[in-house]
Coordinates of C-alpha atoms in Angstrom, one line a residue:
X27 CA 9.6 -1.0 21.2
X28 CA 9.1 2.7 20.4
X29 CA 6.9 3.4 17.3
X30 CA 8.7 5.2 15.1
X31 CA 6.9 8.2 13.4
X32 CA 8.6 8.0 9.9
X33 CA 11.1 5.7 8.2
X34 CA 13.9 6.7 6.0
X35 CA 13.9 5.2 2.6
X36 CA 17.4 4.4 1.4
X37 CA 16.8 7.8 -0.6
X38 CA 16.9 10.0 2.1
X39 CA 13.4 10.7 2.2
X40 CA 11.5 10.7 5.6
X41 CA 7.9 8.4 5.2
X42 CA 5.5 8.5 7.3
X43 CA 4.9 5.6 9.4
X44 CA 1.0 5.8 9.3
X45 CA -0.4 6.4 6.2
X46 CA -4.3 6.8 4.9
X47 CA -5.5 4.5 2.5
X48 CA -8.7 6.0 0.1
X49 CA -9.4 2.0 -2.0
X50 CA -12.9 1.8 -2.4
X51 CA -13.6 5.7 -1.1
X52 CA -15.4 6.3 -3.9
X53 CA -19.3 7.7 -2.6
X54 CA -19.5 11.7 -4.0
X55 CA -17.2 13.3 -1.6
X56 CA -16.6 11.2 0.6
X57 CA -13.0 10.3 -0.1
X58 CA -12.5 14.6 -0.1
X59 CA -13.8 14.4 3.3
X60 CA -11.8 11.7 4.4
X61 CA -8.4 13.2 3.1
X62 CA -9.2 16.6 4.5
X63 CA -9.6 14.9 7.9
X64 CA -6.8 12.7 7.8
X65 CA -4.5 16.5 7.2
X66 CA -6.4 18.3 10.0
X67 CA -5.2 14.8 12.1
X68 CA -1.6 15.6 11.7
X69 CA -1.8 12.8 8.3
X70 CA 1.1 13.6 5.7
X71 CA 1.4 10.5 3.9
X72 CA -1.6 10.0 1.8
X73 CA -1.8 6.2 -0.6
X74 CA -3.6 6.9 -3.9
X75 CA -4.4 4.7 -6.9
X76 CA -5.3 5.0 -10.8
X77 CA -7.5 2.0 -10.4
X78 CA -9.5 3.4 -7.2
X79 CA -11.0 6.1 -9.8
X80 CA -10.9 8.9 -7.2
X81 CA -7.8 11.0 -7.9
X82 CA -10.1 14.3 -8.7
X83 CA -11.4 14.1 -5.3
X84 CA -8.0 13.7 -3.6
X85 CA -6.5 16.3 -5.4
X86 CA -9.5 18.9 -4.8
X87 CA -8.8 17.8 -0.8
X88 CA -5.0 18.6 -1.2
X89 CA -5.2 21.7 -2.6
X90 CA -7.8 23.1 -0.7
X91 CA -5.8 22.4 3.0
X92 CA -2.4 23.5 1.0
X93 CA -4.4 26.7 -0.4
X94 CA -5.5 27.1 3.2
X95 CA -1.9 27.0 4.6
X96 CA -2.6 24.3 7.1
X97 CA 0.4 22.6 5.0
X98 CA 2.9 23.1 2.1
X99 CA 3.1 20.5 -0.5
X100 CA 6.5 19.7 0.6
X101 CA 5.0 18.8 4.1
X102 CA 2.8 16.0 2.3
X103 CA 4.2 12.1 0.8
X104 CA 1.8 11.3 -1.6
X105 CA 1.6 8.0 -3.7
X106 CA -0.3 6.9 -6.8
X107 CA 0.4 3.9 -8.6
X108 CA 0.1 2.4 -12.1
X109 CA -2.5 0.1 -12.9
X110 CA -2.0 -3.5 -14.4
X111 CA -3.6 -2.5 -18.2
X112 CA -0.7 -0.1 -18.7
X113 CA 2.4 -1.9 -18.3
X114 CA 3.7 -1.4 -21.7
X115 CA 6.5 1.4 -21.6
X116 CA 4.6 3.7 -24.0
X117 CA 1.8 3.8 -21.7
X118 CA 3.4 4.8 -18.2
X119 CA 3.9 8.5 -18.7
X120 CA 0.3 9.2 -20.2
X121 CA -1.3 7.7 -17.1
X122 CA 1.3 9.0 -14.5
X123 CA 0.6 12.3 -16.4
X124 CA -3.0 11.4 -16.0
X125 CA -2.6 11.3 -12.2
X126 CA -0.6 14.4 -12.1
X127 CA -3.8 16.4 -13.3
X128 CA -6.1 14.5 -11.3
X129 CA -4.0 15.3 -8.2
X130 CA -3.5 18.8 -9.4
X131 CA 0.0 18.0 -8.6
X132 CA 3.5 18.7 -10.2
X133 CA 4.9 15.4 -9.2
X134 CA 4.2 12.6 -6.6
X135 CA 6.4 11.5 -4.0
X136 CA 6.1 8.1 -5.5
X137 CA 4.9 6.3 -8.3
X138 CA 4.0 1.9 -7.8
X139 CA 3.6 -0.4 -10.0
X140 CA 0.5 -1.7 -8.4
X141 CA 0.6 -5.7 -9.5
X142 CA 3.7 -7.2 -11.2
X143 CA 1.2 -8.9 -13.8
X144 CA -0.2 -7.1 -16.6
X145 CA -3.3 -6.8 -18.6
X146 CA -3.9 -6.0 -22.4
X147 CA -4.7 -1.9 -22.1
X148 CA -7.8 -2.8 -23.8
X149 CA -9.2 -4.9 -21.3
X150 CA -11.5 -4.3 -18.5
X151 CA -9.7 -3.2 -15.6
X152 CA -11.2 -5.9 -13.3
X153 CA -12.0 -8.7 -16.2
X154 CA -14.5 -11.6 -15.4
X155 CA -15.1 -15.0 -17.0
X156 CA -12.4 -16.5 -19.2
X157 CA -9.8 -13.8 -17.9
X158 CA -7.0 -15.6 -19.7
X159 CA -7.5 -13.8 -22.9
X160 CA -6.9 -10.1 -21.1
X161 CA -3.6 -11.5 -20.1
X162 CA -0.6 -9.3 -21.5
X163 CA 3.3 -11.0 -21.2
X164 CA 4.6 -7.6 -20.7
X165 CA 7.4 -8.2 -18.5
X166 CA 7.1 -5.9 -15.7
X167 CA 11.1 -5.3 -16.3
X168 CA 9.6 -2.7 -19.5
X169 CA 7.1 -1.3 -17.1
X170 CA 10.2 -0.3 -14.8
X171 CA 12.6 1.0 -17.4
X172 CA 10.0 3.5 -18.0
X173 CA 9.1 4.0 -14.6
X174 CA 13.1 4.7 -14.2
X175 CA 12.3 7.4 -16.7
X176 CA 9.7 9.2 -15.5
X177 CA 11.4 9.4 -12.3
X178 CA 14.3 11.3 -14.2
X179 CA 12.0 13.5 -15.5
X180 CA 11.3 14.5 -11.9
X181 CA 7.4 13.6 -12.1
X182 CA 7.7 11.6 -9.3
X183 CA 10.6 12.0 -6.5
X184 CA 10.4 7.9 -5.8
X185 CA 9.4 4.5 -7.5
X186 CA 8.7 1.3 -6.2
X187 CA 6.5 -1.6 -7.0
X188 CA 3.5 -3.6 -4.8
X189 CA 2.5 -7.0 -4.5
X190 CA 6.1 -8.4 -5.6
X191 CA 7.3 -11.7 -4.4
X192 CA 11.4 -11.8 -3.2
X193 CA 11.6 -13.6 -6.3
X194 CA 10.2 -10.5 -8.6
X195 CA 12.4 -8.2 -6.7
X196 CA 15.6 -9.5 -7.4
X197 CA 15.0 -9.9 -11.3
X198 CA 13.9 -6.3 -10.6
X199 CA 17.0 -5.3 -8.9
X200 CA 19.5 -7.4 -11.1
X201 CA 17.9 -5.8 -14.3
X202 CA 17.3 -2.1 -13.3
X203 CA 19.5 1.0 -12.5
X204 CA 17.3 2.3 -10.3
X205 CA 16.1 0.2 -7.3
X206 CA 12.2 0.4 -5.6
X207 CA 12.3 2.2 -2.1
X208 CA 9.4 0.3 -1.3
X209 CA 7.4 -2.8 -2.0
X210 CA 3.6 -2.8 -0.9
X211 CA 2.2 -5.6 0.0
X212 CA -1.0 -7.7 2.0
X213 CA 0.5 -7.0 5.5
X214 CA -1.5 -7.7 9.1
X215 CA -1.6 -10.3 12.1
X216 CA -3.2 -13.1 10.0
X217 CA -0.4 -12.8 7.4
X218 CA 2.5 -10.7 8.9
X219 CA 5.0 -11.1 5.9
X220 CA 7.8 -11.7 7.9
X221 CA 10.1 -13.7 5.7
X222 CA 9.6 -11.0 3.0
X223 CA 10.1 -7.9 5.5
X224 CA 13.3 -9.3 6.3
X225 CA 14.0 -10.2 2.8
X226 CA 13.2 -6.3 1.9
X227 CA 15.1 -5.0 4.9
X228 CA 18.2 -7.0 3.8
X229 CA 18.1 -4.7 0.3
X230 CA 17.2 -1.3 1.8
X231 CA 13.5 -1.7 0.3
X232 CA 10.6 -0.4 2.9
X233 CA 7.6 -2.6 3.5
X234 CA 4.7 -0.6 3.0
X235 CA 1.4 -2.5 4.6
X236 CA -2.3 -2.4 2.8
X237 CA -5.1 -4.0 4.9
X238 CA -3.1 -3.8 8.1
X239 CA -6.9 -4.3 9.9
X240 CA -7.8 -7.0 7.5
X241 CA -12.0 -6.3 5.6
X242 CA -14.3 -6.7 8.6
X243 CA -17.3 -6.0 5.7
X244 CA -15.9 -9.6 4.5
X245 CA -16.6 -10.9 7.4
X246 CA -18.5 -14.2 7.1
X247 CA -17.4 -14.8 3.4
X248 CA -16.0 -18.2 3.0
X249 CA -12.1 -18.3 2.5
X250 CA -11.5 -14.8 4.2
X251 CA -9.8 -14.6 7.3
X252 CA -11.5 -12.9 10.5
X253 CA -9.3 -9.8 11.2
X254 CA -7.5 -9.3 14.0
X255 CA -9.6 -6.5 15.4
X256 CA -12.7 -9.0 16.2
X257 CA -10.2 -11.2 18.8
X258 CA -11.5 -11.6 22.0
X259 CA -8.0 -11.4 23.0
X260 CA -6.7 -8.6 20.8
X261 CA -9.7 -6.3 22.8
X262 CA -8.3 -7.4 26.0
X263 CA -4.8 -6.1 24.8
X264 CA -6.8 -3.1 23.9
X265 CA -8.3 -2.9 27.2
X266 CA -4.9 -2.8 28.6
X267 CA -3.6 0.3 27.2
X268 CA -7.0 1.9 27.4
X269 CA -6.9 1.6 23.2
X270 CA -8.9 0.3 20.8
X271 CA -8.2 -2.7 19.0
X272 CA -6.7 -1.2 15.9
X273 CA -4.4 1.1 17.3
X274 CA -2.8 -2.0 19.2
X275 CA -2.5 -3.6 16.1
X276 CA -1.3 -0.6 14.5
X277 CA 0.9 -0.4 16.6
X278 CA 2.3 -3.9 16.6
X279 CA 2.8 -3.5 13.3
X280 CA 4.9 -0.6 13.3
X281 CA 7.1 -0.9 16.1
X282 CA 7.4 -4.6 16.1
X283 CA 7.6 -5.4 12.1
X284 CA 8.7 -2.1 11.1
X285 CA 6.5 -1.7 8.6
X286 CA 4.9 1.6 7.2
X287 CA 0.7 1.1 7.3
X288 CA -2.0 3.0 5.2
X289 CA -5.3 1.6 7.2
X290 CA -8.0 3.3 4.9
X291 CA -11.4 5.2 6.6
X292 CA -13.9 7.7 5.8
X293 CA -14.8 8.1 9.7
X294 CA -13.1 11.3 11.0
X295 CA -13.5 9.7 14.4
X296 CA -11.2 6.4 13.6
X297 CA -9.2 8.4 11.2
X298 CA -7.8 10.4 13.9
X299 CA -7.7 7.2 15.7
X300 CA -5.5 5.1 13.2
X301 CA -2.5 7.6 13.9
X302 CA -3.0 8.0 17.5
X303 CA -0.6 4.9 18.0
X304 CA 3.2 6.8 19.1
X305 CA 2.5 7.1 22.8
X306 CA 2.6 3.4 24.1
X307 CA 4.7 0.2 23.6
X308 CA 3.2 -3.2 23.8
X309 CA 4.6 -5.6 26.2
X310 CA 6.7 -8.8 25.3
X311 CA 3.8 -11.4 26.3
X312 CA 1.3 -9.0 24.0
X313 CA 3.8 -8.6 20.6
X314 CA 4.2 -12.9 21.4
X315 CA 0.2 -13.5 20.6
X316 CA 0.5 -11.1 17.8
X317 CA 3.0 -13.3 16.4
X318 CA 0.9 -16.0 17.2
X319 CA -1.2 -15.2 15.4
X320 CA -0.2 -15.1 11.9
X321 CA -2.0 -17.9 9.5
X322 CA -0.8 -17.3 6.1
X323 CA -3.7 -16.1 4.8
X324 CA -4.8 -13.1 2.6
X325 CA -7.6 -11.0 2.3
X326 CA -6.4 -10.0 -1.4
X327 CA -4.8 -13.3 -2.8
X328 CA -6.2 -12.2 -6.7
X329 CA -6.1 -16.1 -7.3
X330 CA -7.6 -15.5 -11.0
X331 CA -4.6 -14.3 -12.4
X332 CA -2.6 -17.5 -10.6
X333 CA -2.2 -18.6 -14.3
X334 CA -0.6 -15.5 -15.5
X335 CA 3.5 -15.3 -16.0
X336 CA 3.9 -12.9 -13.5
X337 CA 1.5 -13.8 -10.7
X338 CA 2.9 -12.8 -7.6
X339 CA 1.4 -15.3 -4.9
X340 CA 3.0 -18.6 -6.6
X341 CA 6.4 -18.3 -4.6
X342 CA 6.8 -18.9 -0.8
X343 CA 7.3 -15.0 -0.2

Protein backbone atom coordinates (compact mmCIF):
# COMPACT_ATOMS: atom_id res chain seq x y z
CA UNK A 1 0.00 0.00 0.00
CA UNK A 2 1.07 3.66 -0.65
CA UNK A 3 2.25 5.49 2.52
CA UNK A 4 0.34 8.27 2.87
CA UNK A 5 2.14 11.58 3.89
CA UNK A 6 -0.66 13.07 6.20
CA UNK A 7 -4.00 12.03 7.47
CA UNK A 8 -7.07 14.11 7.72
CA UNK A 9 -8.56 14.33 11.19
CA UNK A 10 -12.30 14.38 11.08
CA UNK A 11 -11.56 18.31 11.63
CA UNK A 12 -10.26 18.96 8.46
CA UNK A 13 -6.87 19.32 9.61
CA UNK A 14 -4.01 17.64 7.53
CA UNK A 15 -1.46 15.52 10.22
CA UNK A 16 1.46 14.50 9.31
CA UNK A 17 2.00 10.90 9.02
CA UNK A 18 5.61 10.86 10.59
CA UNK A 19 6.01 12.73 13.54
CA UNK A 20 9.19 13.39 15.99
CA UNK A 21 8.94 12.40 19.30
CA UNK A 22 11.44 14.58 22.04
CA UNK A 23 10.40 11.92 25.61
CA UNK A 24 13.50 11.73 27.44
CA UNK A 25 15.48 14.52 25.11
CA UNK A 26 16.33 16.23 27.93
CA UNK A 27 20.64 16.53 27.84
CA UNK A 28 21.29 20.76 27.52
CA UNK A 29 20.45 21.26 24.00
CA UNK A 30 20.09 18.43 22.70
CA UNK A 31 16.39 18.15 22.26
CA UNK A 32 16.97 22.03 20.30
CA UNK A 33 19.22 20.23 18.07
CA UNK A 34 17.12 17.44 17.50
CA UNK A 35 13.91 19.59 16.57
CA UNK A 36 15.95 21.95 14.45
CA UNK A 37 17.03 18.88 12.37
CA UNK A 38 13.91 17.20 12.27
CA UNK A 39 12.49 20.99 10.28
CA UNK A 40 15.62 21.11 8.10
CA UNK A 41 14.35 17.20 7.23
CA UNK A 42 11.14 18.35 5.81
CA UNK A 43 9.49 17.35 9.78
CA UNK A 44 6.15 19.44 10.46
CA UNK A 45 4.63 17.49 13.04
CA UNK A 46 6.55 17.79 16.18
CA UNK A 47 5.01 15.58 19.69
CA UNK A 48 5.71 17.58 22.95
CA UNK A 49 4.94 16.93 26.60
CA UNK A 50 4.52 18.89 30.00
CA UNK A 51 5.94 15.92 31.81
CA UNK A 52 9.18 15.48 29.38
CA UNK A 53 10.30 19.00 31.06
CA UNK A 54 11.74 20.38 27.76
CA UNK A 55 9.24 22.72 26.29
CA UNK A 56 11.80 25.89 26.60
CA UNK A 57 14.13 24.05 24.35
CA UNK A 58 11.47 23.17 21.75
CA UNK A 59 10.15 26.39 21.58
CA UNK A 60 13.70 28.18 21.32
CA UNK A 61 14.10 25.48 18.09
CA UNK A 62 10.73 26.64 16.67
CA UNK A 63 11.19 29.97 16.71
CA UNK A 64 14.53 30.17 15.56
CA UNK A 65 13.71 28.01 11.96
CA UNK A 66 10.22 30.14 11.90
CA UNK A 67 12.40 33.48 12.53
CA UNK A 68 14.70 32.15 9.86
CA UNK A 69 11.78 31.66 7.26
CA UNK A 70 12.64 28.05 6.61
CA UNK A 71 8.75 27.66 7.75
CA UNK A 72 5.69 29.63 9.01
CA UNK A 73 4.00 28.52 12.07
CA UNK A 74 1.08 27.56 10.12
CA UNK A 75 3.33 25.07 8.15
CA UNK A 76 4.13 23.20 11.64
CA UNK A 77 1.43 20.63 13.86
CA UNK A 78 2.63 20.76 17.14
CA UNK A 79 1.33 18.77 20.21
CA UNK A 80 1.77 19.09 23.98
CA UNK A 81 -0.20 17.31 26.42
CA UNK A 82 -1.44 17.59 29.97
CA UNK A 83 0.11 15.74 32.62
CA UNK A 84 -1.72 13.28 35.02
CA UNK A 85 -1.28 15.74 38.43
CA UNK A 86 -3.47 18.31 36.78
CA UNK A 87 -6.61 16.70 35.88
CA UNK A 88 -8.85 18.80 38.00
CA UNK A 89 -10.64 21.47 35.68
CA UNK A 90 -9.15 24.48 37.48
CA UNK A 91 -5.82 23.25 36.67
CA UNK A 92 -5.87 22.70 32.72
CA UNK A 93 -5.59 26.28 31.51
CA UNK A 94 -2.71 27.32 33.94
CA UNK A 95 -0.56 24.40 32.58
CA UNK A 96 -1.77 24.62 28.91
CA UNK A 97 -0.97 28.33 29.44
CA UNK A 98 2.24 27.07 30.87
CA UNK A 99 3.16 25.29 27.65
CA UNK A 100 2.04 28.16 25.53
CA UNK A 101 5.06 30.23 27.01
CA UNK A 102 7.41 27.44 27.04
CA UNK A 103 6.74 26.92 23.31
CA UNK A 104 6.67 30.69 22.76
CA UNK A 105 3.56 29.87 21.01
CA UNK A 106 -0.01 31.35 20.63
CA UNK A 107 -1.68 28.11 20.51
CA UNK A 108 -0.90 24.42 19.79
CA UNK A 109 -2.32 22.44 17.19
CA UNK A 110 -3.33 20.01 19.83
CA UNK A 111 -3.66 19.64 23.35
CA UNK A 112 -3.75 15.47 25.02
CA UNK A 113 -4.64 14.37 27.89
CA UNK A 114 -1.62 12.25 28.42
CA UNK A 115 -3.05 9.26 30.82
CA UNK A 116 -6.76 8.92 31.55
CA UNK A 117 -5.73 8.40 35.44
CA UNK A 118 -4.94 11.20 37.55
CA UNK A 119 -2.69 12.17 40.34
CA UNK A 120 -3.19 14.52 43.37
CA UNK A 121 -1.43 17.96 41.91
CA UNK A 122 0.67 17.77 44.89
CA UNK A 123 2.24 14.65 44.19
CA UNK A 124 5.39 13.70 42.55
CA UNK A 125 4.97 13.47 38.98
CA UNK A 126 6.49 10.00 38.76
CA UNK A 127 5.55 8.72 42.63
CA UNK A 128 7.48 5.65 44.05
CA UNK A 129 6.59 3.33 47.03
CA UNK A 130 3.04 3.21 48.32
CA UNK A 131 1.81 5.14 45.09
CA UNK A 132 -1.82 4.51 46.17
CA UNK A 133 -2.01 7.57 48.29
CA UNK A 134 -1.02 10.12 45.17
CA UNK A 135 -4.04 8.66 43.56
CA UNK A 136 -6.70 11.43 42.61
CA UNK A 137 -10.58 10.08 41.51
CA UNK A 138 -10.77 12.99 39.24
CA UNK A 139 -12.82 11.62 36.49
CA UNK A 140 -11.06 12.34 33.38
CA UNK A 141 -14.76 13.46 32.03
CA UNK A 142 -13.81 17.07 34.28
CA UNK A 143 -10.39 17.06 32.69
CA UNK A 144 -12.24 17.09 29.22
CA UNK A 145 -14.88 19.64 29.85
CA UNK A 146 -12.21 21.89 30.44
CA UNK A 147 -10.15 20.73 27.77
CA UNK A 148 -13.43 21.48 25.57
CA UNK A 149 -12.91 24.91 26.90
CA UNK A 150 -9.67 25.82 26.23
CA UNK A 151 -10.12 24.62 22.83
CA UNK A 152 -12.97 27.43 22.52
CA UNK A 153 -10.73 29.82 23.58
CA UNK A 154 -8.73 29.01 20.57
CA UNK A 155 -5.40 27.96 22.61
CA UNK A 156 -5.25 24.98 21.03
CA UNK A 157 -6.91 24.26 17.31
CA UNK A 158 -7.50 20.28 18.49
CA UNK A 159 -7.91 18.01 21.64
CA UNK A 160 -7.64 14.54 22.08
CA UNK A 161 -6.62 12.12 24.74
CA UNK A 162 -3.60 9.16 24.91
CA UNK A 163 -3.42 5.88 26.40
CA UNK A 164 -7.40 5.41 26.44
CA UNK A 165 -8.92 2.10 26.26
CA UNK A 166 -12.22 1.65 23.65
CA UNK A 167 -13.91 1.52 26.90
CA UNK A 168 -12.64 5.22 28.12
CA UNK A 169 -13.41 6.56 24.72
CA UNK A 170 -16.92 5.90 24.50
CA UNK A 171 -17.78 7.31 28.21
CA UNK A 172 -15.66 10.16 26.59
CA UNK A 173 -17.65 10.49 23.54
CA UNK A 174 -21.17 9.79 25.16
CA UNK A 175 -20.45 12.54 27.87
CA UNK A 176 -18.58 15.28 25.81
CA UNK A 177 -19.57 17.88 23.02
CA UNK A 178 -16.59 17.82 21.60
CA UNK A 179 -14.98 14.58 20.45
CA UNK A 180 -10.86 13.64 20.51
CA UNK A 181 -9.35 13.69 16.85
CA UNK A 182 -6.92 11.40 18.10
CA UNK A 183 -6.04 8.86 20.76
CA UNK A 184 -2.23 8.12 21.33
CA UNK A 185 -1.30 5.09 22.31
CA UNK A 186 1.76 2.05 22.72
CA UNK A 187 1.74 1.19 18.98
CA UNK A 188 4.58 -1.14 17.07
CA UNK A 189 5.02 -4.83 15.63
CA UNK A 190 5.07 -6.50 19.14
CA UNK A 191 1.76 -4.83 20.05
CA UNK A 192 0.15 -3.44 16.84
CA UNK A 193 -3.22 -2.30 18.40
CA UNK A 194 -5.26 -3.50 15.85
CA UNK A 195 -8.61 -4.18 17.53
CA UNK A 196 -8.39 -0.51 18.92
CA UNK A 197 -7.26 1.04 15.43
CA UNK A 198 -10.26 -0.26 13.99
CA UNK A 199 -12.25 0.60 17.02
CA UNK A 200 -10.96 4.37 16.58
CA UNK A 201 -11.34 4.27 12.75
CA UNK A 202 -15.04 3.23 13.28
CA UNK A 203 -15.50 6.85 15.33
CA UNK A 204 -13.39 9.12 13.12
CA UNK A 205 -10.60 9.17 15.92
CA UNK A 206 -6.77 8.99 14.48
CA UNK A 207 -4.42 6.54 16.06
CA UNK A 208 -1.36 8.29 16.84
CA UNK A 209 1.67 5.72 17.55
CA UNK A 210 4.55 6.38 20.51
CA UNK A 211 7.38 3.75 20.50
CA UNK A 212 6.65 2.66 17.00
CA UNK A 213 10.57 1.12 17.23
CA UNK A 214 9.93 -0.28 20.60
CA UNK A 215 13.28 0.89 23.64
CA UNK A 216 16.33 -0.97 22.22
CA UNK A 217 18.26 0.85 25.59
CA UNK A 218 15.77 -1.76 27.41
CA UNK A 219 17.00 -4.31 25.76
CA UNK A 220 17.83 -7.23 28.13
CA UNK A 221 15.48 -5.96 30.90
CA UNK A 222 13.25 -8.71 32.05
CA UNK A 223 9.49 -8.33 30.92
CA UNK A 224 10.34 -5.94 27.93
CA UNK A 225 9.84 -7.01 24.59
CA UNK A 226 12.93 -7.10 22.00
CA UNK A 227 11.86 -4.53 19.32
CA UNK A 228 11.27 -5.27 16.02
CA UNK A 229 14.34 -3.55 14.69
CA UNK A 230 16.77 -6.32 16.22
CA UNK A 231 14.85 -9.34 13.95
CA UNK A 232 16.94 -11.22 11.99
CA UNK A 233 14.23 -11.24 9.62
CA UNK A 234 12.98 -7.62 9.87
CA UNK A 235 16.88 -6.72 8.50
CA UNK A 236 16.45 -9.14 5.73
CA UNK A 237 13.15 -7.16 4.85
CA UNK A 238 15.38 -4.22 5.20
CA UNK A 239 17.85 -5.64 2.97
CA UNK A 240 15.23 -5.96 0.35
CA UNK A 241 14.42 -2.49 -0.21
CA UNK A 242 17.96 -1.38 0.36
CA UNK A 243 16.32 0.25 3.93
CA UNK A 244 17.07 0.09 7.19
CA UNK A 245 15.13 -1.74 9.56
CA UNK A 246 13.11 1.15 11.02
CA UNK A 247 12.07 2.70 8.01
CA UNK A 248 10.45 -0.81 6.95
CA UNK A 249 8.78 -0.84 10.07
CA UNK A 250 7.86 2.64 9.76
CA UNK A 251 6.58 2.09 7.05
CA UNK A 252 4.50 -0.97 7.89
CA UNK A 253 3.02 0.96 10.23
CA UNK A 254 1.83 3.67 8.25
CA UNK A 255 0.64 2.24 5.11
CA UNK A 256 -0.49 -0.95 6.48
CA UNK A 257 -2.22 0.16 9.95
CA UNK A 258 -2.74 3.65 9.13
CA UNK A 259 -1.43 4.93 11.88
CA UNK A 260 0.37 8.35 12.44
CA UNK A 261 4.07 7.64 14.23
CA UNK A 262 6.30 10.09 16.32
CA UNK A 263 9.64 7.70 16.47
CA UNK A 264 11.80 10.07 18.85
CA UNK A 265 15.92 10.68 18.04
CA UNK A 266 18.45 13.11 18.74
CA UNK A 267 20.72 11.68 15.72
CA UNK A 268 20.36 14.02 12.64
CA UNK A 269 21.42 11.02 10.65
CA UNK A 270 18.32 8.62 11.76
CA UNK A 271 16.18 11.65 12.09
CA UNK A 272 16.22 12.23 8.53
CA UNK A 273 16.01 8.59 8.27
CA UNK A 274 12.67 8.06 10.29
CA UNK A 275 10.78 10.16 7.51
CA UNK A 276 12.46 8.80 4.54
CA UNK A 277 9.72 5.99 4.46
CA UNK A 278 7.07 7.44 1.24
CA UNK A 279 8.99 5.95 -1.65
CA UNK A 280 8.42 2.13 -1.38
CA UNK A 281 5.58 -0.31 -0.51
CA UNK A 282 6.16 -3.59 1.25
CA UNK A 283 5.12 -6.69 -0.37
CA UNK A 284 2.16 -8.96 0.85
CA UNK A 285 4.46 -11.95 2.17
CA UNK A 286 6.54 -8.94 4.17
CA UNK A 287 3.32 -6.89 5.76
CA UNK A 288 2.15 -10.96 6.65
CA UNK A 289 5.39 -11.44 9.17
CA UNK A 290 4.83 -8.01 10.36
CA UNK A 291 1.50 -9.16 11.39
CA UNK A 292 3.06 -12.04 12.69
CA UNK A 293 4.56 -10.63 14.68
CA UNK A 294 2.49 -8.97 17.15
CA UNK A 295 2.74 -10.42 20.91
CA UNK A 296 0.59 -8.22 23.02
CA UNK A 297 3.07 -6.84 24.81
CA UNK A 298 4.08 -3.24 25.88
CA UNK A 299 7.09 -1.42 26.47
CA UNK A 300 5.01 1.24 28.66
CA UNK A 301 2.32 -0.92 30.47
CA UNK A 302 2.57 1.72 33.79
CA UNK A 303 1.33 -1.43 35.76
CA UNK A 304 1.64 0.64 39.23
CA UNK A 305 -1.25 2.53 38.66
CA UNK A 306 -3.30 -0.96 37.66
CA UNK A 307 -5.15 -0.23 40.93
CA UNK A 308 -6.29 3.16 40.07
CA UNK A 309 -10.15 3.87 38.83
CA UNK A 310 -9.05 4.91 35.66
CA UNK A 311 -6.20 2.68 34.62
CA UNK A 312 -6.22 2.21 31.16
CA UNK A 313 -4.51 -1.29 30.46
CA UNK A 314 -7.36 -3.38 32.46
CA UNK A 315 -9.70 -3.79 29.41
CA UNK A 316 -9.03 -6.04 26.34
CA UNK A 317 -8.32 -2.76 24.03
Amino acid sequence: MPVPKTVKLYTGVELPTVGLGTYTSTSTGQVEDAVKAAIDSGYRHIDCAWFYGNEAEIGKAIKAKISSGVVKREDLFITSKLWNNFHAKSAVLPKLKETLQALQLEYLDLYLIHWPFGLKEDAPNMPEGDIEKYFSDVDYLETWGAMEEVQKMGLTKSIGVSNFNSEQITRLIANSKIKPVVNQVECNPNLNQKKLIKFCKERDIVIVGYTPLGRSDLVGTPGFPVPSILDEKVAKIAQKYKKTPAQVVLNYLVANLGIVVIPKSVTPSRIKENIDIYDFELEAEDVAYFDSMNRNLRVCGFTDFKNHKYYAFNAEF
